[in-house]
Amino acid sequence: MGTLEERIIKSETHIFKAVFPSTTNHYDTLFGGTALHLMDEVAFICATRFSRKKVVTISTGQIDFKKAIPAGTLIELVAKVDSVGRTSCKIHVDIFMEQMYSELRETVVSGTFSFVAVDENKKPTPILDDLE
């Protein structure tokens, strides 16, 4: 399966979305809860790709909303393994906002999500057991 570093690199996960009016609030910007939902989803995919185990979200770290995300923009969510424990891992997620018709791209939201690997009885289990 490779070294820890190789697994971390291979598990980096990217998701692109268009911000449509159906996902915005009365200010015509992306709902904060929708951003959190998308961040948790991409973090879950990254943690699963990293561990190839069943994982569950156990906590979030600080989430920083640096700028509102208006309707009519594109976002890219990028999740990377930040640290690994015996049964858990921490995933860092950035949301980048792009204008549809220009090259402008900036980081607008950042945060961390922690996951624990669970066995068939939903008990914590080692997150990695097959490193070379």
XYZ file of C-alpha atoms in Angstrom:
132
model
C 0.000 0.000 0.000
C 2.999 2.303 0.347
C 4.533 4.502 2.981
C 2.552 6.844 5.186
C 3.680 9.809 3.096
C 2.619 8.085 -0.135
C -0.814 7.275 1.316
C -1.260 10.886 2.424
C -0.396 12.170 -1.059
C -2.626 9.620 -2.839
C -5.607 10.384 -0.609
C -5.728 14.125 -1.312
C -9.280 14.759 -2.504
C -10.730 17.515 -4.713
C -14.391 18.307 -5.357
C -15.647 21.105 -7.622
C -19.079 22.702 -7.327
C -20.941 25.590 -8.919
C -22.706 27.847 -6.415
C -26.308 28.051 -7.590
C -29.076 30.218 -6.077
C -30.691 27.091 -4.560
C -27.690 26.818 -2.172
C -27.592 30.462 -1.114
C -29.140 32.494 1.671
C -31.060 35.780 1.516
C -27.730 37.608 0.976
C -27.198 35.557 -2.222
C -24.147 33.847 -0.705
C -23.519 30.177 0.042
C -25.190 29.028 3.278
C -22.540 28.452 5.973
C -24.180 25.128 6.812
C -23.934 24.034 3.187
C -20.221 24.899 3.190
C -19.750 22.828 6.372
C -21.687 19.919 4.852
C -19.485 19.959 1.747
C -16.323 20.237 3.856
C -17.319 17.264 6.014
C -18.131 15.257 2.883
C -14.775 15.898 1.182
C -12.952 15.266 4.485
C -14.806 11.948 4.878
C -13.850 10.895 1.355
C -10.213 11.823 2.012
C -10.123 9.920 5.334
C -11.717 6.886 3.694
C -9.316 6.958 0.747
C -6.413 7.287 3.190
C -7.407 4.493 5.567
C -9.672 2.283 3.410
C -11.643 1.743 6.619
C -15.064 2.779 7.872
C -14.618 6.206 9.469
C -16.909 8.591 11.320
C -16.565 12.283 12.051
C -15.759 12.826 15.719
C -15.050 16.555 15.804
C -14.343 19.687 13.855
C -11.615 22.161 14.574
C -11.897 25.864 14.023
C -13.598 26.760 10.749
C -12.564 30.137 9.353
C -14.912 31.861 6.910
C -12.651 34.504 5.353
C -15.003 35.730 2.641
C -18.610 35.171 1.549
C -19.113 32.921 -1.483
C -21.624 34.484 -3.882
C -23.955 32.656 -6.247
C -22.480 32.331 -9.702
C -19.004 31.324 -8.571
C -17.169 28.018 -8.656
C -15.677 26.399 -5.577
C -13.046 23.738 -5.184
C -12.834 21.826 -1.922
C -9.418 20.312 -1.213
C -8.953 17.823 1.632
C -5.563 16.589 2.854
C -4.524 14.355 5.736
C -2.967 16.639 8.358
C -2.073 14.143 11.096
C -2.574 10.486 11.990
C -3.136 8.857 15.369
C -3.612 5.226 16.318
C -7.353 5.103 15.545
C -7.925 8.562 14.098
C -6.814 11.099 11.555
C -7.224 14.829 11.162
C -8.131 16.220 7.745
C -7.516 19.834 6.695
C -10.016 21.281 4.199
C -9.755 24.466 2.155
C -12.467 25.933 -0.034
C -11.142 27.933 -2.965
C -13.491 30.297 -4.783
C -13.090 31.033 -8.494
C -14.890 33.537 -10.642
C -16.527 31.732 -13.562
C -15.228 34.099 -16.212
C -11.860 35.217 -14.869
C -8.704 33.729 -13.381
C -9.425 35.128 -9.886
C -9.027 32.354 -7.303
C -8.752 32.706 -3.533
C -9.004 30.644 -0.346
C -12.267 31.579 1.354
C -12.906 28.898 4.009
C -10.504 26.632 5.950
C -10.980 24.117 8.716
C -10.162 20.715 10.157
C -12.213 17.580 10.701
C -11.262 14.588 12.862
C -12.286 11.036 12.041
C -11.988 7.747 13.892
C -11.878 4.346 12.215
C -14.541 1.938 13.477
C -14.971 -1.827 13.273
C -18.165 -3.774 12.562
C -19.296 -3.126 16.175
C -18.743 0.622 15.744
C -15.785 0.492 18.155
C -12.524 2.367 17.424
C -10.029 0.283 15.485
C -6.494 1.060 14.264
C -6.754 3.381 11.292
C -3.759 1.838 9.535
C -2.555 -1.709 9.829
C -0.827 -2.366 6.538
C 1.979 0.156 6.151
C 5.154 -1.154 4.577
